[in-house]
CSV table of C-alpha atoms and ligand atoms in Angstrom, one decimal:
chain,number,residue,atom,x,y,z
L,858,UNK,CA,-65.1,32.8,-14.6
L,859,UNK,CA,-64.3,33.6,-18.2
L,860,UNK,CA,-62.2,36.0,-19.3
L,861,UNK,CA,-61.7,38.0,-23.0
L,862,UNK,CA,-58.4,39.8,-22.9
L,863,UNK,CA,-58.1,41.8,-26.3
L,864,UNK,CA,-55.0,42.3,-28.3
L,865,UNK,CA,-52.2,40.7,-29.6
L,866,UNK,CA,-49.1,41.3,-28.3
L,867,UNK,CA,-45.9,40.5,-26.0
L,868,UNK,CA,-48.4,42.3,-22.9
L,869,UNK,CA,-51.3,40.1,-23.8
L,870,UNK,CA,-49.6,37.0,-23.7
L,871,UNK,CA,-48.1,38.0,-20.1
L,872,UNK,CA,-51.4,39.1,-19.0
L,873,UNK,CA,-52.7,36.1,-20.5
L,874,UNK,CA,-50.5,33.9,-18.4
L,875,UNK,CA,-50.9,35.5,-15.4
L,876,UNK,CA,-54.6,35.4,-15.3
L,877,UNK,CA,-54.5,31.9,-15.8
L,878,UNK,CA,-53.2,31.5,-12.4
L,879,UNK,CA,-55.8,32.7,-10.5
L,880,UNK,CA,-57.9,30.2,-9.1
L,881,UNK,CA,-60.8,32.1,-10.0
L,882,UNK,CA,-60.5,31.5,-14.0
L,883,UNK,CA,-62.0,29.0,-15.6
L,884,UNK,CA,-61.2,29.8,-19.1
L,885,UNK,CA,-59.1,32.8,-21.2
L,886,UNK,CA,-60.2,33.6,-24.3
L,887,UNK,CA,-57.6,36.5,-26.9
L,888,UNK,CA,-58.9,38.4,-29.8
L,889,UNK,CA,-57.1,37.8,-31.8
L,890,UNK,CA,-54.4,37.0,-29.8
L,891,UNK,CA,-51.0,35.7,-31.8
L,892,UNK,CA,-49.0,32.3,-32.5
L,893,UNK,CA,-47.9,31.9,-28.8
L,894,UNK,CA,-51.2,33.3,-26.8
L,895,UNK,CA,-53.0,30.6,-28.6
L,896,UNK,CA,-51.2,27.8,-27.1
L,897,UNK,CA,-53.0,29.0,-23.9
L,898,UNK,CA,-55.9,30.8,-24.5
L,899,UNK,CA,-58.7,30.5,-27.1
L,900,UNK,CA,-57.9,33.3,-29.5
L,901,UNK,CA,-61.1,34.8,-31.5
L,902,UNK,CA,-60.1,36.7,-34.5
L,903,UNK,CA,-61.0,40.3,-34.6
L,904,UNK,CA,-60.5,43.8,-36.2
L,905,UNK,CA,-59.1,45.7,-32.9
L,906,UNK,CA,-59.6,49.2,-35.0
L,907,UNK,CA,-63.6,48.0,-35.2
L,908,UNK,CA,-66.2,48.7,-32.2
L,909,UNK,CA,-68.5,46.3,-34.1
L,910,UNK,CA,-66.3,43.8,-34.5
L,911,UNK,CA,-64.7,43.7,-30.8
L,912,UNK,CA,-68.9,43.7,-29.9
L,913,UNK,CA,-69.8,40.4,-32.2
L,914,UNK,CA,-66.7,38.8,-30.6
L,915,UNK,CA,-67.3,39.8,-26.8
L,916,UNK,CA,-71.4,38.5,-27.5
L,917,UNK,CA,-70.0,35.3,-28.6
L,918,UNK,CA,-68.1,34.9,-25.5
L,919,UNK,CA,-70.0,36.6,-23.0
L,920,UNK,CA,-66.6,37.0,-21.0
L,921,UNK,CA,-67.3,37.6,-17.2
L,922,UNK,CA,-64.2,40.2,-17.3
L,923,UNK,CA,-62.6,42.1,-19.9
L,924,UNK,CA,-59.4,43.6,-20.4
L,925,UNK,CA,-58.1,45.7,-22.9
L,926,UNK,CA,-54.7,45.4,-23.9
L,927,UNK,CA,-53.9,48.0,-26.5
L,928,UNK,CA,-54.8,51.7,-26.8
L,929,UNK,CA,-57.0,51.9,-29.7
L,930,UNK,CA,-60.0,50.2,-28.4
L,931,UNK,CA,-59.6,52.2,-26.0
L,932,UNK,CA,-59.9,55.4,-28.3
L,933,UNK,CA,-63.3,53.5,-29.7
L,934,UNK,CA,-64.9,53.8,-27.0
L,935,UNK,CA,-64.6,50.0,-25.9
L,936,UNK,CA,-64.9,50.0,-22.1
L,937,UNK,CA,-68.4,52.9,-22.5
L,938,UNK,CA,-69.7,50.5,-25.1
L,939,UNK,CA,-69.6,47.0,-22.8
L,940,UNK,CA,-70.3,48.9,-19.9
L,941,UNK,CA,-73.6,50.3,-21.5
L,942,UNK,CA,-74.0,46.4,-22.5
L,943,UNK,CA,-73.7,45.6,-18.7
L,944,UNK,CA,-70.5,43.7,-19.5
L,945,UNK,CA,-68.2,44.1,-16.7
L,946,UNK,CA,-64.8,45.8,-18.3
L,947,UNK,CA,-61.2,46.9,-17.0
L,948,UNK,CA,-60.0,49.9,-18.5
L,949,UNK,CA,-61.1,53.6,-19.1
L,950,UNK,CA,-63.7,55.4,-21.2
L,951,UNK,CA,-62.9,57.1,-23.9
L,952,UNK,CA,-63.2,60.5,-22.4
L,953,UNK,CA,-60.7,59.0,-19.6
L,954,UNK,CA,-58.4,58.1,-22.4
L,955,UNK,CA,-58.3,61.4,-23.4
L,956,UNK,CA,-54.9,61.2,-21.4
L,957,UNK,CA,-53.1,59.3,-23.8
L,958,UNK,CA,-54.7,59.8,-26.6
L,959,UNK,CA,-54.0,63.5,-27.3
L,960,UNK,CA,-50.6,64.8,-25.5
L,961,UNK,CA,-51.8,68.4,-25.6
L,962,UNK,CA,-55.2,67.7,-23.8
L,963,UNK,CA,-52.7,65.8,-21.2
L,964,UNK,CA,-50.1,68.7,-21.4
L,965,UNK,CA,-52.8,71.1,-20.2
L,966,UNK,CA,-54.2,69.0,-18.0
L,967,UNK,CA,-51.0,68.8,-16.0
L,968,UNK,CA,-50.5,72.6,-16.6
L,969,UNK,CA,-54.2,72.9,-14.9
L,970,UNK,CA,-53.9,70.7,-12.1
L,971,UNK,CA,-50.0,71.9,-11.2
L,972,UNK,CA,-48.0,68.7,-11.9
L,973,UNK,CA,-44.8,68.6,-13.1
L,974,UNK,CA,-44.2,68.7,-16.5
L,975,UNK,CA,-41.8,69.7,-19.4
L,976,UNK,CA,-42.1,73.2,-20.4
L,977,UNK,CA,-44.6,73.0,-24.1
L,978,UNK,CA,-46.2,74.8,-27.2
L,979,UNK,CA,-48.7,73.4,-28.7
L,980,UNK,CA,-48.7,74.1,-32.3
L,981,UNK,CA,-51.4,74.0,-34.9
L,982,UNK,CA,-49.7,75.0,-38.0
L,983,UNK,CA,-46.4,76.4,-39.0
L,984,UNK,CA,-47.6,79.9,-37.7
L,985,UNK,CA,-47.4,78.5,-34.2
L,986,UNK,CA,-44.3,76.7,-35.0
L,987,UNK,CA,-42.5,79.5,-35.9
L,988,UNK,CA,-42.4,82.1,-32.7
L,989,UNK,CA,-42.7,79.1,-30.4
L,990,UNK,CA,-39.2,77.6,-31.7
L,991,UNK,CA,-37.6,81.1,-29.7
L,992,UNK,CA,-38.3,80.0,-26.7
L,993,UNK,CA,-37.1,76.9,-27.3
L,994,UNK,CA,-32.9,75.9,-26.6
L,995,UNK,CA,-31.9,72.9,-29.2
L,996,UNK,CA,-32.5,69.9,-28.7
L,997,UNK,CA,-36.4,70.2,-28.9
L,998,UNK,CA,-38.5,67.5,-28.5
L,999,UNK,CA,-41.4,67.7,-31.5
L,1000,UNK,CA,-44.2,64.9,-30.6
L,1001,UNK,CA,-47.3,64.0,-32.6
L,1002,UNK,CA,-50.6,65.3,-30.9
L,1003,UNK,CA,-52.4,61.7,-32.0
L,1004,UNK,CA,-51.6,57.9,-31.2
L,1005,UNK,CA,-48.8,57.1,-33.4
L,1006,UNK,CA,-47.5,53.9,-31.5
L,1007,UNK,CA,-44.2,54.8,-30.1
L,1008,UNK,CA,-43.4,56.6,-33.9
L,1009,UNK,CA,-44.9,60.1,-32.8
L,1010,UNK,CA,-41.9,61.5,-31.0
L,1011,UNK,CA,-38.5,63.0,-32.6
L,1012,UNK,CA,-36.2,64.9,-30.5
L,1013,UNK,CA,-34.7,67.6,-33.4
L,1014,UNK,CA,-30.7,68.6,-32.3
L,1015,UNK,CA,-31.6,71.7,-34.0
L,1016,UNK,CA,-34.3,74.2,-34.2
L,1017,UNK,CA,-34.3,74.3,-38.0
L,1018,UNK,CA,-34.4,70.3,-37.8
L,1019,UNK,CA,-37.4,70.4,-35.2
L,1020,UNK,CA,-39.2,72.7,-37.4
L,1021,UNK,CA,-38.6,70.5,-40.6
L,1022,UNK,CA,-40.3,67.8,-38.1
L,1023,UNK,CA,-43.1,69.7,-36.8
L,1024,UNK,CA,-44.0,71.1,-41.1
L,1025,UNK,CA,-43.6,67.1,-41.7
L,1026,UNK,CA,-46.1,65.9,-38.9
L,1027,UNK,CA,-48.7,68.9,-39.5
L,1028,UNK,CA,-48.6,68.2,-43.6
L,1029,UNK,CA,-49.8,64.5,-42.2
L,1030,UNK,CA,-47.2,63.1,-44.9
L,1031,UNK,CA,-45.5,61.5,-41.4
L,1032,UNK,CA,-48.2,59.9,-38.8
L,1033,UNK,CA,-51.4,61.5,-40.8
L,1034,UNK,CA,-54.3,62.5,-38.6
L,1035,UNK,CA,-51.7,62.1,-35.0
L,1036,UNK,CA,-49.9,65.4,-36.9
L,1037,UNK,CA,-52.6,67.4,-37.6
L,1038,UNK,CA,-51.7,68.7,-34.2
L,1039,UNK,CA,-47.9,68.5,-32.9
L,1040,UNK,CA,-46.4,69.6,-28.8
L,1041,UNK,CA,-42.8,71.0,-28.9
L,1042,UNK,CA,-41.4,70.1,-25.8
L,1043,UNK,CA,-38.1,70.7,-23.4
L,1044,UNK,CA,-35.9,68.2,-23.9
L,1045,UNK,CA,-35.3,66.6,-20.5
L,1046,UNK,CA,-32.2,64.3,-19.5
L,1047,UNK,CA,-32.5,61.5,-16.8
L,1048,UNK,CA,-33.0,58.1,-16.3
L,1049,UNK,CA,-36.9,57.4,-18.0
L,1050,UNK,CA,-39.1,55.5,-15.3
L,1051,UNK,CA,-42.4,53.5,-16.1
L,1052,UNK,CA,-44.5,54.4,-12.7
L,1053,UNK,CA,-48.1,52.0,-13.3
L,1054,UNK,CA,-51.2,52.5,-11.3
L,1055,UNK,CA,-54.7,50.8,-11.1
L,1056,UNK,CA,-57.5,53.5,-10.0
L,1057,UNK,CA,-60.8,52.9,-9.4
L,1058,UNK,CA,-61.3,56.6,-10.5
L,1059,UNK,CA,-60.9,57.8,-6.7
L,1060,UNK,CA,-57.8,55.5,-5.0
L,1061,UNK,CA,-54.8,54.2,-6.6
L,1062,UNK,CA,-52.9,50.9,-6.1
L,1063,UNK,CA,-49.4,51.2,-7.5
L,1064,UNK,CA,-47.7,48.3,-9.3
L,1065,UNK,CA,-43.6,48.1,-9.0
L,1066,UNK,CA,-42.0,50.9,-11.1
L,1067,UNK,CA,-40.0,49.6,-14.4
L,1068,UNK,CA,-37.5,51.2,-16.9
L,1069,UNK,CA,-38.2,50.6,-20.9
L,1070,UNK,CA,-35.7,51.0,-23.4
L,1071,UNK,CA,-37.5,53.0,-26.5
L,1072,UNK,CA,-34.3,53.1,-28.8
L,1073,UNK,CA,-33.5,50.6,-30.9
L,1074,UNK,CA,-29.8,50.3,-30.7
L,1075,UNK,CA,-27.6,49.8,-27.9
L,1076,UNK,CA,-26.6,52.6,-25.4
L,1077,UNK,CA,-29.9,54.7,-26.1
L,1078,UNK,CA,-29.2,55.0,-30.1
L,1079,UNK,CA,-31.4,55.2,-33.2
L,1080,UNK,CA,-34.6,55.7,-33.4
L,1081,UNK,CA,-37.4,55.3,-30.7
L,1082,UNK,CA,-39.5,52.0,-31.1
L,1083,UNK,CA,-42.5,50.7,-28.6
L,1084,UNK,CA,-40.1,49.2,-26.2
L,1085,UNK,CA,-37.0,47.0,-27.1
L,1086,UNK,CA,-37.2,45.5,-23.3
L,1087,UNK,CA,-37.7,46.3,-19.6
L,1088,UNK,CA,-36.7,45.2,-16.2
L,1089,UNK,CA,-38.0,45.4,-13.0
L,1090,UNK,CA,-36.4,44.9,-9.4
L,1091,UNK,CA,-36.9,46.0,-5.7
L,1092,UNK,CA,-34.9,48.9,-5.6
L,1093,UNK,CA,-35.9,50.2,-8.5
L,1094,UNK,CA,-37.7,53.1,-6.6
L,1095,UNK,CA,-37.7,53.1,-2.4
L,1096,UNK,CA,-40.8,53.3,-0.3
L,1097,UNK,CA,-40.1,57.0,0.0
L,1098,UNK,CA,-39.9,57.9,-4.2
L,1099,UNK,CA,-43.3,55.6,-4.6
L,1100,UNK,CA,-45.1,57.6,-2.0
L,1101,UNK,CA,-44.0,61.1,-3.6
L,1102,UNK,CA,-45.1,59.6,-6.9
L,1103,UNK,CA,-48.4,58.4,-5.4
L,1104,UNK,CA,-48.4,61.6,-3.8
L,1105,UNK,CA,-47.5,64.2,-5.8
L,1106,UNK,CA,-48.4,62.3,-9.9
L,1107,UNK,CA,-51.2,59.3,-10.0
L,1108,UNK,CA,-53.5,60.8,-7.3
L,1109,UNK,CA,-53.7,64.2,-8.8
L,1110,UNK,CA,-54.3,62.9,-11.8
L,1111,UNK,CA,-56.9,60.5,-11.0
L,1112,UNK,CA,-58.1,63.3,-8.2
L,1113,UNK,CA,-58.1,65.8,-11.4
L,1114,UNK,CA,-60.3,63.6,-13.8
L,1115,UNK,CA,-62.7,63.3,-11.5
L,1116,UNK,CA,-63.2,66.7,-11.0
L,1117,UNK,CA,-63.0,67.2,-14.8
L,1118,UNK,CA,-66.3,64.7,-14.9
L,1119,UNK,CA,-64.2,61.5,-16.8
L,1120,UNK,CA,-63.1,59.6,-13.7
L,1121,UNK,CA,-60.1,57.8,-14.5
L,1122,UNK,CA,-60.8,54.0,-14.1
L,1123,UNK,CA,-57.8,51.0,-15.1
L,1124,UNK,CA,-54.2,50.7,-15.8
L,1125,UNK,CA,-52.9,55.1,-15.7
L,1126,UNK,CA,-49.2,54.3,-17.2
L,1127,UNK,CA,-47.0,57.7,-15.7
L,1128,UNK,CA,-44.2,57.8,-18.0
L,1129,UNK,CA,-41.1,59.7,-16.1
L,1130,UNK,CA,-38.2,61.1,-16.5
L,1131,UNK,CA,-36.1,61.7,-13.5
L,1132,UNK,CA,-34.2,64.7,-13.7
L,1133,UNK,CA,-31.8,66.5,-11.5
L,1134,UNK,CA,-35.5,69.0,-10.4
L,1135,UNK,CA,-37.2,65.4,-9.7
L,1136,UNK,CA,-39.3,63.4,-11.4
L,1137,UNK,CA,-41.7,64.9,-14.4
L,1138,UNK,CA,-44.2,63.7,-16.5
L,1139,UNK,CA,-43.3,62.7,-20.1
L,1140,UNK,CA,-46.2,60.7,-21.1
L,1141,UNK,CA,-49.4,59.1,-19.8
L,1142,UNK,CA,-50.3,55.7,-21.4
L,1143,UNK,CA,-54.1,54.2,-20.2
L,1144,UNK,CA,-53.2,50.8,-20.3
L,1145,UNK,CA,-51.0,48.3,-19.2
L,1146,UNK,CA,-46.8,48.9,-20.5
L,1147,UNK,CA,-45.5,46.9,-23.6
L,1148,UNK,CA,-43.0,45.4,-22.4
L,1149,UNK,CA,-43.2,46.9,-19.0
L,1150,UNK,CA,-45.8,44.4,-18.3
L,1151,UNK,CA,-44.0,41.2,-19.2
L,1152,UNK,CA,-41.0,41.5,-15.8
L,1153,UNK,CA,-44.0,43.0,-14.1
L,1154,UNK,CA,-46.1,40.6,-14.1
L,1155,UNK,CA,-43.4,38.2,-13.5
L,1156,UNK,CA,-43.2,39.6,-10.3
L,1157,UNK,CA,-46.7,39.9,-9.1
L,1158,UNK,CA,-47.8,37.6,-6.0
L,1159,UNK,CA,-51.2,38.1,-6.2
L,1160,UNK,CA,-54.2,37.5,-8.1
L,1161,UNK,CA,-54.3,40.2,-11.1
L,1162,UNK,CA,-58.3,39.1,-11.1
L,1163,UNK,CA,-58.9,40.8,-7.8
L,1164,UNK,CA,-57.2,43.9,-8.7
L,1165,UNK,CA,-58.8,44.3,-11.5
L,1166,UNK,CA,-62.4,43.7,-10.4
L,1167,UNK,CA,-61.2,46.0,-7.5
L,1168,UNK,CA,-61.4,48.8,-9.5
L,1169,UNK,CA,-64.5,48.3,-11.9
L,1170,UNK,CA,-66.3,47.7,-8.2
L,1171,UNK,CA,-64.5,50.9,-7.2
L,1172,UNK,CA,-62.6,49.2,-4.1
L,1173,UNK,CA,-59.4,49.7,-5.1
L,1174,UNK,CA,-56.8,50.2,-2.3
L,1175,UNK,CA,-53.0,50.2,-1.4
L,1176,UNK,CA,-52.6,46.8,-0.8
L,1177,UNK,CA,-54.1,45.0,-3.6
L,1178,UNK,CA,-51.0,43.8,-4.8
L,1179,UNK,CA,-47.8,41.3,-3.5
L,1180,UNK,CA,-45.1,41.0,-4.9
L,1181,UNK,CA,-41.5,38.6,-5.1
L,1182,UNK,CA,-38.4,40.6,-4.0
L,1183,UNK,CA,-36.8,39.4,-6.9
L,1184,UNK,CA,-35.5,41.2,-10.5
L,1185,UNK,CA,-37.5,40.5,-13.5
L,1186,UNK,CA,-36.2,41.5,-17.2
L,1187,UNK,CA,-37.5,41.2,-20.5
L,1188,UNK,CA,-35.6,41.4,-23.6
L,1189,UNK,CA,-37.5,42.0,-27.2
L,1190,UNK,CA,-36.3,40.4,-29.7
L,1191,UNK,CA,-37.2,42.1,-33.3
L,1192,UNK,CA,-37.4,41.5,-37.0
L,1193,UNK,CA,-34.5,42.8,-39.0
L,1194,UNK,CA,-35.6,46.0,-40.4
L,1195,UNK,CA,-37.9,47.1,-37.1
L,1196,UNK,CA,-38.7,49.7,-36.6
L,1197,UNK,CA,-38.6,50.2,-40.0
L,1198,UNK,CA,-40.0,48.1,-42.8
L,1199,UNK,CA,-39.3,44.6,-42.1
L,1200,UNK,CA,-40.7,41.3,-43.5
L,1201,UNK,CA,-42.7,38.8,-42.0
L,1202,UNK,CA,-43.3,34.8,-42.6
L,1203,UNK,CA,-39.9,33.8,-40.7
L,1204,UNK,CA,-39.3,30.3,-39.2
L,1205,UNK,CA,-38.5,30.8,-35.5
L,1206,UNK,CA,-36.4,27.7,-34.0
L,1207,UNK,CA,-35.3,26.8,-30.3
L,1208,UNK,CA,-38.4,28.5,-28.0
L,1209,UNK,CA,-38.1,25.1,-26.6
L,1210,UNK,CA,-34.6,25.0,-25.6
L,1211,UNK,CA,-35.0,28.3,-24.5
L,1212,UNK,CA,-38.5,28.1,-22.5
L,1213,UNK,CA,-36.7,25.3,-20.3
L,1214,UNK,CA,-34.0,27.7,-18.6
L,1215,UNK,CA,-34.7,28.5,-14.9
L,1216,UNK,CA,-36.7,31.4,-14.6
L,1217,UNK,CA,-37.5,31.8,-17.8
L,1218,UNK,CA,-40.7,32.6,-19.9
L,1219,UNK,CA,-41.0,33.3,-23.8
L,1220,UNK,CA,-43.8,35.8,-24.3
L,1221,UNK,CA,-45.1,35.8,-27.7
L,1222,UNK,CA,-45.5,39.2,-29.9
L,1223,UNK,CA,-45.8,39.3,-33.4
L,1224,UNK,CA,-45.8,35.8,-33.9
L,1225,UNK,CA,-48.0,33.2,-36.1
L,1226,UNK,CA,-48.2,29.2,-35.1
L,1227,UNK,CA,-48.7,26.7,-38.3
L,1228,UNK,CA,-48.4,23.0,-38.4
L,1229,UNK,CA,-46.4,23.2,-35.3
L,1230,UNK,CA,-43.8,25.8,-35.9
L,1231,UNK,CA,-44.2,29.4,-35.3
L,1232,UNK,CA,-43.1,32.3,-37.8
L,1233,UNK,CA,-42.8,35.8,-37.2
L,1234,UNK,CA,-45.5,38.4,-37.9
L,1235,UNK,CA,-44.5,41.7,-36.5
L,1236,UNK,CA,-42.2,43.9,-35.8
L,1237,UNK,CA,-41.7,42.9,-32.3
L,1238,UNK,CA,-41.3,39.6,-32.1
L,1239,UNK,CA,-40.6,37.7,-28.7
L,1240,UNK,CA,-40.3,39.3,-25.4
L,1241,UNK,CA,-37.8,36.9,-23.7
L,1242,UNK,CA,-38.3,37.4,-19.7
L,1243,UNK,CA,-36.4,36.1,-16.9
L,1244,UNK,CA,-36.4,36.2,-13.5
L,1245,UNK,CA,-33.9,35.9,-10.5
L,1246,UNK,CA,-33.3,37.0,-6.8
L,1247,UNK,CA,-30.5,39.0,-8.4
L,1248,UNK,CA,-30.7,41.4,-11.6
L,1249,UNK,CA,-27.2,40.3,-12.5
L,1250,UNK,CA,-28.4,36.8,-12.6
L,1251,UNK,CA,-31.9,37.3,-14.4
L,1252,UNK,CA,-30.1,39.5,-17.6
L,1253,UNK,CA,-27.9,36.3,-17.7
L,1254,UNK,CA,-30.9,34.1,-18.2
L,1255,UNK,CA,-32.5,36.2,-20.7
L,1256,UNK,CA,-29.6,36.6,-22.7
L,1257,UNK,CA,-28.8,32.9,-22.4
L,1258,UNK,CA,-32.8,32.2,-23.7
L,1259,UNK,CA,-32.5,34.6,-26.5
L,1260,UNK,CA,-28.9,32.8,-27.6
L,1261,UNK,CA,-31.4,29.8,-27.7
L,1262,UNK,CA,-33.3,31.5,-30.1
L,1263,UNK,CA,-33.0,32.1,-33.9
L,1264,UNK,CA,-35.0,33.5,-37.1
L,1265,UNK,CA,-33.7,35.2,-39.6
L,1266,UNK,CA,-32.9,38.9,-39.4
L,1267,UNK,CA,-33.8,39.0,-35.6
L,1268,UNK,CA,-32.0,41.8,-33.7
L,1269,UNK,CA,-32.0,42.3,-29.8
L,1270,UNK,CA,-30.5,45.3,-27.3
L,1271,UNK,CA,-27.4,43.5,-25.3
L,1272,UNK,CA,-27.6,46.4,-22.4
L,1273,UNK,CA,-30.9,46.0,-21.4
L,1274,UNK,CA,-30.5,47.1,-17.4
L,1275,UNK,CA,-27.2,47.3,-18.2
L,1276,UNK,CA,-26.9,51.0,-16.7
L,1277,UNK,CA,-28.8,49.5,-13.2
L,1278,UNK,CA,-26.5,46.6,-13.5
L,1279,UNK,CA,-23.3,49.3,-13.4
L,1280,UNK,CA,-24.7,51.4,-10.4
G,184,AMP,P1,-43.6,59.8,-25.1
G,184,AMP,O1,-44.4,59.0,-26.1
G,184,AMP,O2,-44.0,61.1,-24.9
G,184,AMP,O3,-43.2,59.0,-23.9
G,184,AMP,O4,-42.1,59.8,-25.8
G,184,AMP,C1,-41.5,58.7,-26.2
G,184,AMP,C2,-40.1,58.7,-25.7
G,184,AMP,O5,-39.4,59.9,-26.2
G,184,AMP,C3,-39.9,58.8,-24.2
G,184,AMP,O6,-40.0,57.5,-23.6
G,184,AMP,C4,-38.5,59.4,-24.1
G,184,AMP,O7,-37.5,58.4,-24.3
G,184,AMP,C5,-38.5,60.4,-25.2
G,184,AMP,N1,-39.0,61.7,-24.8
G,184,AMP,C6,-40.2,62.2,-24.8
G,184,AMP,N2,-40.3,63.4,-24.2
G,184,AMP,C7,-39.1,63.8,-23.9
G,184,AMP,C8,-38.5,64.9,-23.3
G,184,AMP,N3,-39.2,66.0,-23.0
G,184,AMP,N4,-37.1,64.9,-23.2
G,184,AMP,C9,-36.4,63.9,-23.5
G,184,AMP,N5,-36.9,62.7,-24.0
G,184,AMP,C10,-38.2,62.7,-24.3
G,185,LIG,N1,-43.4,50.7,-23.4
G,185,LIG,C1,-44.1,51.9,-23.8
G,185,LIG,C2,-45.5,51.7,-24.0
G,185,LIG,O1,-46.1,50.8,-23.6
G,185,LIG,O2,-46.1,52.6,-24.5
């Protein structure tokens, strides 16, 4: 079968590599894919922010399957507009999407259906702000209603600082249209947890749990970026912690959209924190992690094709996925400057040395490949993932890769799992 996977990141090219495996894949096509993704799958350019353009691309191709990387196609309308084009597609409508793409429908939704949550105000204008600060104890989380990628969250140390935020996001001079709408929020302490699902809009299948690291800098510092790396490992969560999870968070929340008339279908992304009360929601995300996905899919046994097809046919169950017993981490290396202005066009030199480590696999992200070399092209540039029957062992080898690696101004986390590492 063919496959059309769309988007162009670190996730695509892992999910690009994985569904290469299956013996049921005859060819993989990326739009638009990057530098890296094209050394293994066909790559078709495309506008991802354009319905009509991701339609001319997908009736060139006729893909047999198609997955959707990235959240704004998802906003279009992509999966209701192949679907109505009988093109079998992995992912959720738009109304589904609803989840990630405006936190205060999902902060009410949660409120609605009694799962745990941080306590919220959803503000309008600065005459919401205003009162709501009161009941409020600094420091307040102040997040962007909209999709803002990763840039839509600031947590204020003071009230006064969270309501220079909020007067910032609502004027749209920050995130435009994401402000027009902004969700204070509790600030919660704990370690953060990246619990992934696939639903078939009735049953859930849960992929191992993850940890990200959003801040750029070392020991949780700076500012918050879409993921400077992730790992993975068995003991992540127990048995017991991914039943309550199942439990008590995805099947609600699938079991909820249903009843709301948008069953949830693909990839439900339950970002947690777990606090000292247990775990609580923080986020949902309706696609696959970036870079959760990267060490996750470094450790999945089975055939990702099956699962996916599993839950367009609606036969999703428990047991769709295997997985190794061993630790998978991914670290991201960045352009200097991310996640703030940064420039492009940079030589990247030794992904060879690097790709020939044990364990090891270079995912490209915001790379571009010319006469041979590759150059940066993004803020996020590489995700370099390695895996090992111990954690300790599998940071080693990434660190090691990325060592391997050079381009100028690249910058890299050097405690990624370094608190799991400690325990
Ligand atoms: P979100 O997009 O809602 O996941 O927020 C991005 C990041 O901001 C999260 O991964 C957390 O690191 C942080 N964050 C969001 N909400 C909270 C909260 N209520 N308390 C503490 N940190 C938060
Ligand atoms: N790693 C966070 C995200 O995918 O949104």
């Amino acid at each position: 079968m063919k496959i059309l996977v769309i988007g162009s990141g670190g996730r695509e090219h892992a999910l690009v590599w994985k569904l290469r495996q299956s013996p049921r894949v005859s060819k993989v096509y990326c739009a638009p894919g990057n530098g890296g993704i094209a050394a293994e799958a066909e790559c078709r350019p495309v506008d991802v922010k354009s319905l009509e353009s991701l339609v001319a691309v997908a009736n060139q191709i006729r893909p047999d399957l198609t997955v959707v990387g990235p959240e704004l196609p998802l906003k279009l309308g992509v999966v209701d507009e192949f679907t109505r084009r009988g093109w079998r597609t992995f992912g959720p409508t738009k109304a589904a999407a609803q989840l990630e793409i405006s936190k205060s429908f999902a902060k009410e939704f949660l409120q609605r259906h009694h799962i745990s949550t941080a306590h919220y105000a959803i503000c309008n204008s600065m005459d919401d702000v205003r009162p709501a600060l009161q009941h409020f104890h600094p420091p307040v989380v102040v997040k962007a209603d909209g999709l803002a990628a990763g840039k839509g969250v600031v947590i204020a140390k003071t009230k006064d600082e969270a309501a220079t935020v909020a007067s910032e996001m609502l004027s749209g001079k920050m995130l435009g249209e994401a402000g027009a709408r902004v969700v204070l929020e509790e600030f919660l302490s704990g370690d953060e947890l990246s619990f992934l699902v696939v639903s078939d809009g009735e049953r859930v299948a849960p992929l191992v749990a993850a940890q990200d690291h959003k801040r750029v800098g070392d020991g949780d510092t700076g500012p918050n970026t879409g993921g400077m790396g992730a790992y993975t490992t068995r003991t992540i969560v127990d048995d017991k912690m991914r039943d309550w999870l199942v439990t008590h968070i995805a099947r609600p929340v699938v079991a909820g959209m249903k009843a709301e008339g948008a069953e949830y279908k693909g990839v439900l992304y339950c970002g947690l924190m777990m606090t000292a009360r247990g775990p609580i929601v923080l986020e949902f995300n309706c696609r696959f992690g970036d870079p959760e996905t990267q060490p996750i899919l470094m450790r999945m046994e089975s055939d990702l094709v099956e699962a996916l097809e599993a839950s367009i046919d609606g036969r999703t169950s428990d047991g769709d996925f295997r997985w190794s017993d061993d630790a998978a981490v991914t670290v991201v290396m960045a352009s200097g400057g991310y996640p703030g202005a940064y420039e492009a066009g940079k030589k990247i030199s030794g992904l060879e040395d690097a790709a020939k480590l044990e364990g090891v696999e270079v995912f490209h992200a915001g790379t571009t490949a010319r006469e041979g070399a590759f150059y940066t092209s993004g803020g996020r540039v590489l995700g370099v993932t390695a895996r090992a029957v111990e954690l300790q062992t599998a940071v080693q080898r990434a660190y090691d890769a990325c060592g391997k690696i050079s381009f100028e101004g690249a910058h890299y986390r050097r405690d990624i799992a370094a608190r799991a590492l400690k325990r």
